[in-house]
Amino acid sequence: MNIGKLKSFLQDKDYAAFIVSEENRRYFTAFPSSDGFLIVTAEKAVFLTDSRYIEAAQQQCVDCDEVLLFKSIKESIVPVVEELGIKKLAVESGRITLRQLAMYSSGINVEFETDNSLENAIESIRLIKSRAEIDLVIKAQRIAEKAFEHILGFIKVGMTEREIGLELDYFMLRNGADALSFETIAVSGEKTSMPHGVPGMRKIQNGDFITMDYGAVVDGYHSDMTRTIAVGNVSREQKEVYDTVLKAQTEAFAVMRPGIPCADVDKAARDVITQAGYGDYFGHGLGHGVGIEIHEEPRLSPFGKKVLESGILVTNEPGIYLPGKFGVRIEDMAFITDDGYENLTVCPKELIII
Ligand code: GLY
Ligand code: MN
Ligand code: MN
């Protein structure tokens, strides 16, 4: 189905698509592999991969008219290009290296289109998720939510951040995750002021915030969630910051619907944080698209140029980070529907104190 959209795009182009990136190959064929080529014209899609993957590829690739063994550019790609009568190949401008381009150009006797047109077209196709894609994200998210429930009973004073992070990872992988969405963030105490802090040997103490940002992958689709919880007790300042972040997230949800510019969604959250006096402590954008990659279009930030449409999946993840003290982030995923959004994250958000 996804290749069908690309074939339609190629209908009035003077080039065929030459797709080499792992993420786009997987997106279009549903087949994971570290190496391969997908050549698509308005009529035909041909996937080539080497001997490590060929048997599995022939069984699993979807929407491909042919799945062929790759031996070398000369022996495998050139004959396909000739047979399909291709005169020009467009590459993914944002995803291939100059070295790859030089290698392909010297080996295949056609013109190469290196502008952003193919990259932009693929980005637009990937932007709008099908129900099947969303169902995979939801499956991944349910695993992450189960892990959250589990971790609440697991965390004890004296335990290290690393133990918490590893437990989340192990639980997700034991419960159906194919992989982790990214390196799990589990930070505590003053380290919660680092949005992407790395779990270390710091031991959990009473009065800590713990921020956990993590996700599972199912059939190539990523989930992404963050929860900040407290241990033992919280100060008035901690509570105020937590409530401000939660309110910021709520206000951003309130404006999410087709037609609203991404920058305005960011602003809805940022205004809450700025009015509470913490504007200097929310450095990152409000959110990002999620799908076959953990970070994809669109970007919800003051500079986000896109407008929300039905079928887009984004995170909503405001945060306040007070250096040397503590930080809070809360992150859910929102699927934009015809008349609003569906929150894919089913997990409590009132401040949990364990
Ligand atoms: N830690 C990745 C993200 O939430 O965007
Ligand atoms: Mn996250
Ligand atoms: Mn995120």
Tab-separated table of C-alpha atoms and ligand atoms in Angstrom:
chain	number	residue	atom	x	y	z
A	1	MET	CA	0.000	0.000	0.000
A	2	ASN	CA	2.807	2.417	0.852
A	3	ILE	CA	4.667	1.556	-2.350
A	4	GLY	CA	1.422	2.302	-4.224
A	5	LYS	CA	1.589	5.894	-2.953
A	6	LEU	CA	5.171	6.203	-4.147
A	7	LYS	CA	4.267	4.737	-7.555
A	8	SER	CA	1.525	7.367	-7.882
A	9	PHE	CA	3.991	10.136	-7.032
A	10	LEU	CA	6.395	8.818	-9.682
A	11	GLN	CA	3.729	8.851	-12.403
A	12	ASP	CA	4.677	12.285	-13.751
A	13	LYS	CA	8.369	12.236	-12.821
A	14	ASP	CA	11.277	11.676	-15.178
A	15	TYR	CA	13.019	9.487	-12.614
A	16	ALA	CA	12.663	6.244	-10.688
A	17	ALA	CA	13.258	6.071	-6.939
A	18	PHE	CA	16.489	4.514	-5.691
A	19	ILE	CA	15.908	3.848	-1.998
A	20	VAL	CA	18.804	2.655	0.128
A	21	SER	CA	18.130	3.840	3.684
A	22	GLU	CA	17.245	1.176	6.218
A	23	GLU	CA	14.201	3.051	7.522
A	24	ASN	CA	12.634	3.763	4.120
A	25	ARG	CA	13.340	0.267	2.817
A	26	ARG	CA	11.599	-1.097	5.865
A	27	TYR	CA	8.734	1.371	5.617
A	28	PHE	CA	7.929	0.405	2.034
A	29	THR	CA	8.592	-3.345	2.159
A	30	ALA	CA	7.942	-4.120	5.870
A	31	PHE	CA	11.154	-6.132	5.679
A	32	PRO	CA	14.004	-5.333	8.104
A	33	SER	CA	17.549	-5.634	6.775
A	34	SER	CA	20.810	-3.784	7.221
A	35	ASP	CA	21.506	-3.697	3.480
A	36	GLY	CA	19.478	-3.595	0.302
A	37	PHE	CA	18.071	-1.529	-2.531
A	38	LEU	CA	14.527	-0.685	-3.476
A	39	ILE	CA	14.017	0.516	-7.025
A	40	VAL	CA	10.558	1.889	-7.751
A	41	THR	CA	9.063	3.179	-11.005
A	42	ALA	CA	5.460	4.234	-11.597
A	43	GLU	CA	4.735	0.599	-12.547
A	44	LYS	CA	7.160	-1.639	-10.709
A	45	ALA	CA	8.942	-2.119	-7.401
A	46	VAL	CA	12.055	-4.297	-7.232
A	47	PHE	CA	13.835	-5.116	-3.986
A	48	LEU	CA	17.392	-6.423	-3.964
A	49	THR	CA	19.241	-7.766	-0.972
A	50	ASP	CA	22.257	-9.962	-0.323
A	51	SER	CA	22.532	-13.630	0.542
A	52	ARG	CA	22.146	-13.024	4.291
A	53	TYR	CA	18.587	-11.834	3.797
A	54	ILE	CA	17.332	-13.106	0.457
A	55	GLU	CA	15.326	-16.112	1.638
A	56	ALA	CA	13.540	-14.148	4.354
A	57	ALA	CA	13.026	-11.208	1.995
A	58	GLN	CA	11.347	-13.402	-0.597
A	59	GLN	CA	8.938	-14.614	2.080
A	60	GLN	CA	8.270	-11.338	3.858
A	61	CYS	CA	8.592	-8.325	1.532
A	62	VAL	CA	5.239	-6.720	0.845
A	63	ASP	CA	4.160	-4.840	-2.280
A	64	CYS	CA	7.295	-5.757	-4.273
A	65	ASP	CA	6.878	-7.052	-7.818
A	66	GLU	CA	10.259	-8.774	-7.633
A	67	VAL	CA	12.708	-9.685	-4.870
A	68	LEU	CA	16.171	-10.402	-6.257
A	69	LEU	CA	19.568	-11.472	-4.951
A	70	PHE	CA	22.114	-8.646	-4.802
A	71	LYS	CA	25.686	-9.543	-5.702
A	72	SER	CA	27.176	-6.298	-6.959
A	73	ILE	CA	26.040	-3.036	-8.515
A	74	LYS	CA	27.247	-4.204	-11.940
A	75	GLU	CA	25.768	-7.698	-11.789
A	76	SER	CA	22.515	-6.914	-9.967
A	77	ILE	CA	21.460	-3.257	-10.145
A	78	VAL	CA	22.544	-2.362	-13.689
A	79	PRO	CA	20.444	-5.143	-15.335
A	80	VAL	CA	17.319	-4.063	-13.405
A	81	VAL	CA	17.820	-0.415	-14.360
A	82	GLU	CA	18.257	-1.417	-18.011
A	83	GLU	CA	15.300	-3.773	-18.049
A	84	LEU	CA	13.001	-1.128	-16.561
A	85	GLY	CA	14.260	1.459	-19.075
A	86	ILE	CA	15.302	3.853	-16.305
A	87	LYS	CA	17.210	6.942	-17.469
A	88	LYS	CA	17.389	8.755	-14.146
A	89	LEU	CA	17.447	7.663	-10.495
A	90	ALA	CA	16.398	9.916	-7.617
A	91	VAL	CA	18.079	9.338	-4.262
A	92	GLU	CA	17.004	10.132	-0.710
A	93	SER	CA	18.834	13.455	-0.341
A	94	GLY	CA	18.605	13.448	3.453
A	95	ARG	CA	19.710	9.889	3.957
A	96	ILE	CA	22.561	8.880	1.679
A	97	THR	CA	26.195	9.867	2.006
A	98	LEU	CA	28.361	11.561	-0.599
A	99	ARG	CA	30.470	8.425	-0.648
A	100	GLN	CA	27.473	6.226	-1.485
A	101	LEU	CA	26.376	8.644	-4.193
A	102	ALA	CA	29.839	8.621	-5.763
A	103	MET	CA	29.855	4.828	-5.728
A	104	TYR	CA	26.400	4.507	-7.336
A	105	SER	CA	27.105	7.226	-9.928
A	106	SER	CA	30.329	5.586	-11.020
A	107	GLY	CA	28.705	2.152	-11.254
A	108	ILE	CA	25.337	2.870	-12.880
A	109	ASN	CA	25.228	4.661	-16.195
A	110	VAL	CA	22.214	6.936	-15.559
A	111	GLU	CA	21.719	10.472	-14.340
A	112	PHE	CA	21.144	10.911	-10.587
A	113	GLU	CA	18.582	13.353	-9.205
A	114	THR	CA	19.941	14.684	-5.929
A	115	ASP	CA	17.430	17.443	-5.157
A	116	ASN	CA	15.001	17.071	-2.234
A	117	SER	CA	11.971	16.047	-4.268
A	118	LEU	CA	12.055	12.314	-3.532
A	119	GLU	CA	12.996	12.860	0.110
A	120	ASN	CA	10.111	15.312	0.542
A	121	ALA	CA	7.644	13.012	-1.200
A	122	ILE	CA	8.577	10.072	1.036
A	123	GLU	CA	8.355	12.327	4.078
A	124	SER	CA	4.822	13.367	3.080
A	125	ILE	CA	3.781	9.758	2.521
A	126	ARG	CA	5.203	8.678	5.882
A	127	LEU	CA	3.625	11.645	7.669
A	128	ILE	CA	0.106	10.227	7.371
A	129	LYS	CA	-0.239	6.972	9.283
A	130	SER	CA	-2.654	4.191	8.401
A	131	ARG	CA	-4.741	2.476	11.046
A	132	ALA	CA	-2.465	-0.570	10.701
A	133	GLU	CA	0.583	1.534	11.552
A	134	ILE	CA	-1.172	3.116	14.521
A	135	ASP	CA	-2.215	-0.318	15.768
A	136	LEU	CA	1.453	-1.357	15.869
A	137	VAL	CA	2.392	1.788	17.796
A	138	ILE	CA	-0.448	1.064	20.233
A	139	LYS	CA	0.776	-2.513	20.655
A	140	ALA	CA	4.246	-1.177	21.465
A	141	GLN	CA	2.796	1.444	23.807
A	142	ARG	CA	0.766	-1.140	25.764
A	143	ILE	CA	3.996	-3.019	26.447
A	144	ALA	CA	5.612	0.196	27.707
A	145	GLU	CA	2.597	0.877	29.943
A	146	LYS	CA	2.799	-2.601	31.453
A	147	ALA	CA	6.462	-1.901	32.134
A	148	PHE	CA	5.482	1.309	33.924
A	149	GLU	CA	3.015	-0.526	36.134
A	150	HIS	CA	5.700	-3.078	36.900
A	151	ILE	CA	8.411	-0.531	37.667
A	152	LEU	CA	6.230	1.263	40.229
A	153	GLY	CA	6.345	-1.860	42.386
A	154	PHE	CA	10.017	-2.479	41.663
A	155	ILE	CA	11.638	0.857	42.564
A	156	LYS	CA	13.063	1.025	46.093
A	157	VAL	CA	15.178	3.591	47.917
A	158	GLY	CA	18.866	2.658	47.496
A	159	MET	CA	18.434	1.183	44.026
A	160	THR	CA	20.493	2.696	41.189
A	161	GLU	CA	19.155	4.459	38.104
A	162	ARG	CA	20.824	1.804	36.009
A	163	GLU	CA	18.885	-0.967	37.769
A	164	ILE	CA	15.632	0.860	37.005
A	165	GLY	CA	16.543	1.396	33.359
A	166	LEU	CA	17.615	-2.222	32.913
A	167	GLU	CA	14.441	-3.500	34.539
A	168	LEU	CA	12.291	-1.457	32.157
A	169	ASP	CA	14.292	-2.781	29.202
A	170	TYR	CA	14.172	-6.392	30.356
A	171	PHE	CA	10.452	-6.210	31.105
A	172	MET	CA	9.615	-4.789	27.668
A	173	LEU	CA	11.774	-7.313	25.824
A	174	ARG	CA	10.277	-10.170	27.890
A	175	ASN	CA	6.772	-8.948	27.104
A	176	GLY	CA	6.762	-8.704	23.334
A	177	ALA	CA	8.993	-5.780	22.370
A	178	ASP	CA	11.176	-6.592	19.358
A	179	ALA	CA	13.585	-3.875	20.444
A	180	LEU	CA	13.812	-0.728	22.522
A	181	SER	CA	12.787	2.568	20.902
A	182	PHE	CA	16.036	4.201	22.097
A	183	GLU	CA	18.381	3.972	25.064
A	184	THR	CA	16.073	4.186	28.046
A	185	ILE	CA	16.364	7.309	30.151
A	186	ALA	CA	15.961	6.669	33.885
A	187	VAL	CA	17.355	9.546	35.919
A	188	SER	CA	16.797	10.639	39.498
A	189	GLY	CA	17.157	13.550	41.895
A	190	GLU	CA	19.189	16.483	40.551
A	191	LYS	CA	19.883	14.509	37.355
A	192	THR	CA	16.244	14.884	36.307
A	193	SER	CA	17.213	18.399	35.179
A	194	MET	CA	19.019	16.757	32.235
A	195	PRO	CA	16.361	16.052	29.569
A	196	HIS	CA	18.459	13.270	28.052
A	197	GLY	CA	20.460	12.209	31.126
A	198	VAL	CA	22.056	8.767	31.100
A	199	PRO	CA	21.146	6.254	33.841
A	200	GLY	CA	24.100	5.901	36.188
A	201	MET	CA	25.046	4.574	39.604
A	202	ARG	CA	23.215	7.292	41.543
A	203	LYS	CA	21.087	5.703	44.265
A	204	ILE	CA	17.419	6.595	44.702
A	205	GLN	CA	16.691	8.702	47.794
A	206	ASN	CA	13.590	9.954	49.510
A	207	GLY	CA	12.489	13.281	48.030
A	208	ASP	CA	13.737	12.386	44.539
A	209	PHE	CA	11.916	12.829	41.320
A	210	ILE	CA	12.581	9.955	38.900
A	211	THR	CA	12.079	10.604	35.183
A	212	MET	CA	11.673	7.591	32.914
A	213	ASP	CA	11.550	8.136	29.150
A	214	TYR	CA	11.437	4.959	27.106
A	215	GLY	CA	9.604	2.938	24.499
A	216	ALA	CA	9.158	-0.393	22.774
A	217	VAL	CA	9.344	-1.357	19.088
A	218	VAL	CA	6.836	-3.751	17.490
A	219	ASP	CA	7.214	-4.722	13.822
A	220	GLY	CA	9.381	-1.669	13.258
A	221	TYR	CA	7.016	0.822	14.923
A	222	HIS	CA	8.128	2.814	17.967
A	223	SER	CA	6.352	3.989	21.069
A	224	ASP	CA	7.542	6.911	23.198
A	225	MET	CA	6.439	7.865	26.711
A	226	THR	CA	7.792	9.740	29.709
A	227	ARG	CA	6.622	9.749	33.285
A	228	THR	CA	8.111	11.576	36.240
A	229	ILE	CA	7.321	10.109	39.642
A	230	ALA	CA	8.354	11.056	43.193
A	231	VAL	CA	9.842	9.004	46.014
A	232	GLY	CA	8.710	9.423	49.621
A	233	ASN	CA	7.693	13.065	49.590
A	234	VAL	CA	7.783	16.180	47.415
A	235	SER	CA	8.512	19.824	48.157
A	236	ARG	CA	6.058	22.579	47.287
A	237	GLU	CA	8.351	23.644	44.418
A	238	GLN	CA	8.441	20.127	42.991
A	239	LYS	CA	4.646	19.945	43.108
A	240	GLU	CA	4.288	23.361	41.473
A	241	VAL	CA	6.657	22.446	38.640
A	242	TYR	CA	4.915	19.107	38.125
A	243	ASP	CA	1.487	20.738	37.971
A	244	THR	CA	2.761	23.378	35.522
A	245	VAL	CA	4.139	20.724	33.148
A	246	LEU	CA	0.899	18.767	33.331
A	247	LYS	CA	-1.131	21.906	32.636
A	248	ALA	CA	1.129	22.735	29.682
A	249	GLN	CA	0.523	19.287	28.242
A	250	THR	CA	-3.245	19.618	28.790
A	251	GLU	CA	-3.329	23.003	27.013
A	252	ALA	CA	-1.401	21.600	24.052
A	253	PHE	CA	-3.856	18.697	23.787
A	254	ALA	CA	-6.730	21.185	23.883
A	255	VAL	CA	-5.628	22.780	20.591
A	256	MET	CA	-4.651	19.593	18.728
A	257	ARG	CA	-6.782	19.110	15.636
A	258	PRO	CA	-6.361	19.203	11.847
A	259	GLY	CA	-5.523	22.669	10.540
A	260	ILE	CA	-3.529	23.977	13.496
A	261	PRO	CA	0.104	24.939	12.804
A	262	CYS	CA	2.642	22.845	14.717
A	263	ALA	CA	4.201	26.042	16.097
A	264	ASP	CA	0.843	26.983	17.668
A	265	VAL	CA	0.599	23.641	19.483
A	266	ASP	CA	4.068	24.236	20.907
A	267	LYS	CA	3.006	27.761	21.890
A	268	ALA	CA	-0.055	26.521	23.787
A	269	ALA	CA	2.215	24.542	26.113
A	270	ARG	CA	5.058	27.065	26.164
A	271	ASP	CA	2.746	29.910	27.203
A	272	VAL	CA	1.686	27.990	30.331
A	273	ILE	CA	5.292	27.378	31.284
A	274	THR	CA	6.362	30.960	30.536
A	275	GLN	CA	3.463	32.448	32.492
A	276	ALA	CA	4.429	30.310	35.489
A	277	GLY	CA	7.921	31.855	35.294
A	278	TYR	CA	9.765	28.811	33.917
A	279	GLY	CA	10.049	29.859	30.259
A	280	ASP	CA	13.856	29.726	30.347
A	281	TYR	CA	13.763	26.134	31.535
A	282	PHE	CA	11.893	24.494	28.656
A	283	GLY	CA	14.597	24.304	26.010
A	284	HIS	CA	13.363	21.635	23.622
A	285	GLY	CA	10.419	21.494	21.257
A	286	LEU	CA	7.072	20.205	22.488
A	287	GLY	CA	7.072	17.046	20.398
A	288	HIS	CA	7.795	15.142	17.232
A	289	GLY	CA	6.335	12.577	14.892
A	290	VAL	CA	6.845	8.898	15.725
A	291	GLY	CA	6.592	5.845	13.500
A	292	ILE	CA	9.156	3.707	11.745
A	293	GLU	CA	11.673	6.091	13.358
A	294	ILE	CA	11.545	7.418	16.895
A	295	HIS	CA	11.927	11.014	15.699
A	296	GLU	CA	10.267	11.946	12.455
A	297	GLU	CA	8.139	14.703	10.953
A	298	PRO	CA	6.424	16.832	11.993
A	299	ARG	CA	8.311	18.797	14.643
A	300	LEU	CA	6.196	20.570	17.243
A	301	SER	CA	8.420	23.512	18.079
A	302	PRO	CA	8.405	27.309	17.771
A	303	PHE	CA	9.934	26.717	14.303
A	304	GLY	CA	7.599	23.878	13.232
A	305	LYS	CA	6.397	24.798	9.736
A	306	LYS	CA	3.873	22.031	9.146
A	307	VAL	CA	0.189	22.067	9.949
A	308	LEU	CA	-1.483	19.145	11.734
A	309	GLU	CA	-3.579	16.833	9.554
A	310	SER	CA	-5.720	13.825	10.255
A	311	GLY	CA	-3.445	10.763	10.344
A	312	ILE	CA	-0.398	12.454	11.892
A	313	LEU	CA	1.074	10.962	15.073
A	314	VAL	CA	2.978	13.263	17.425
A	315	THR	CA	4.302	13.282	20.957
A	316	ASN	CA	3.262	15.925	23.478
A	317	GLU	CA	6.169	16.224	25.895
A	318	PRO	CA	6.596	19.514	27.740
A	319	GLY	CA	9.244	19.739	30.432
A	320	ILE	CA	10.786	22.091	32.969
A	321	TYR	CA	14.427	21.517	33.879
A	322	LEU	CA	16.009	23.429	36.771
A	323	PRO	CA	19.784	22.858	36.595
A	324	GLY	CA	21.286	21.376	39.764
A	325	LYS	CA	17.832	20.948	41.313
A	326	PHE	CA	15.352	18.753	39.460
A	327	GLY	CA	13.285	18.465	36.299
A	328	VAL	CA	9.931	17.134	35.135
A	329	ARG	CA	8.788	15.821	31.754
A	330	ILE	CA	5.486	14.164	30.878
A	331	GLU	CA	5.099	12.606	27.431
A	332	ASP	CA	2.123	11.049	25.650
A	333	MET	CA	1.475	10.263	21.983
A	334	ALA	CA	-1.455	11.846	20.137
A	335	PHE	CA	-2.964	10.544	16.900
A	336	ILE	CA	-4.643	13.378	15.019
A	337	THR	CA	-8.159	12.437	13.867
A	338	ASP	CA	-10.710	14.204	11.650
A	339	ASP	CA	-12.110	16.192	14.561
A	340	GLY	CA	-9.363	16.279	17.177
A	341	TYR	CA	-6.961	13.682	18.490
A	342	GLU	CA	-6.800	10.287	20.159
A	343	ASN	CA	-4.379	9.964	23.073
A	344	LEU	CA	-2.585	6.650	22.519
A	345	THR	CA	-1.066	6.724	25.995
A	346	VAL	CA	-3.191	5.119	28.681
A	347	CYS	CA	-1.237	5.720	31.845
A	348	PRO	CA	-1.853	7.869	34.934
A	349	LYS	CA	-0.491	11.391	34.997
A	350	GLU	CA	-1.414	12.696	38.422
A	351	LEU	CA	1.783	12.847	40.476
A	352	ILE	CA	2.566	9.363	41.749
A	353	ILE	CA	4.533	9.233	45.007
A	354	ILE	CA	5.944	5.808	45.847
B	1	GLY	N1	13.874	10.553	24.463
B	1	GLY	C1	13.343	10.687	23.193
B	1	GLY	C2	12.162	11.534	23.119
B	1	GLY	O1	11.296	11.514	23.959
B	1	GLY	O2	11.997	12.253	22.196
B	2	MN	MN	10.448	10.025	24.948
B	3	MN	MN	9.665	11.916	22.423
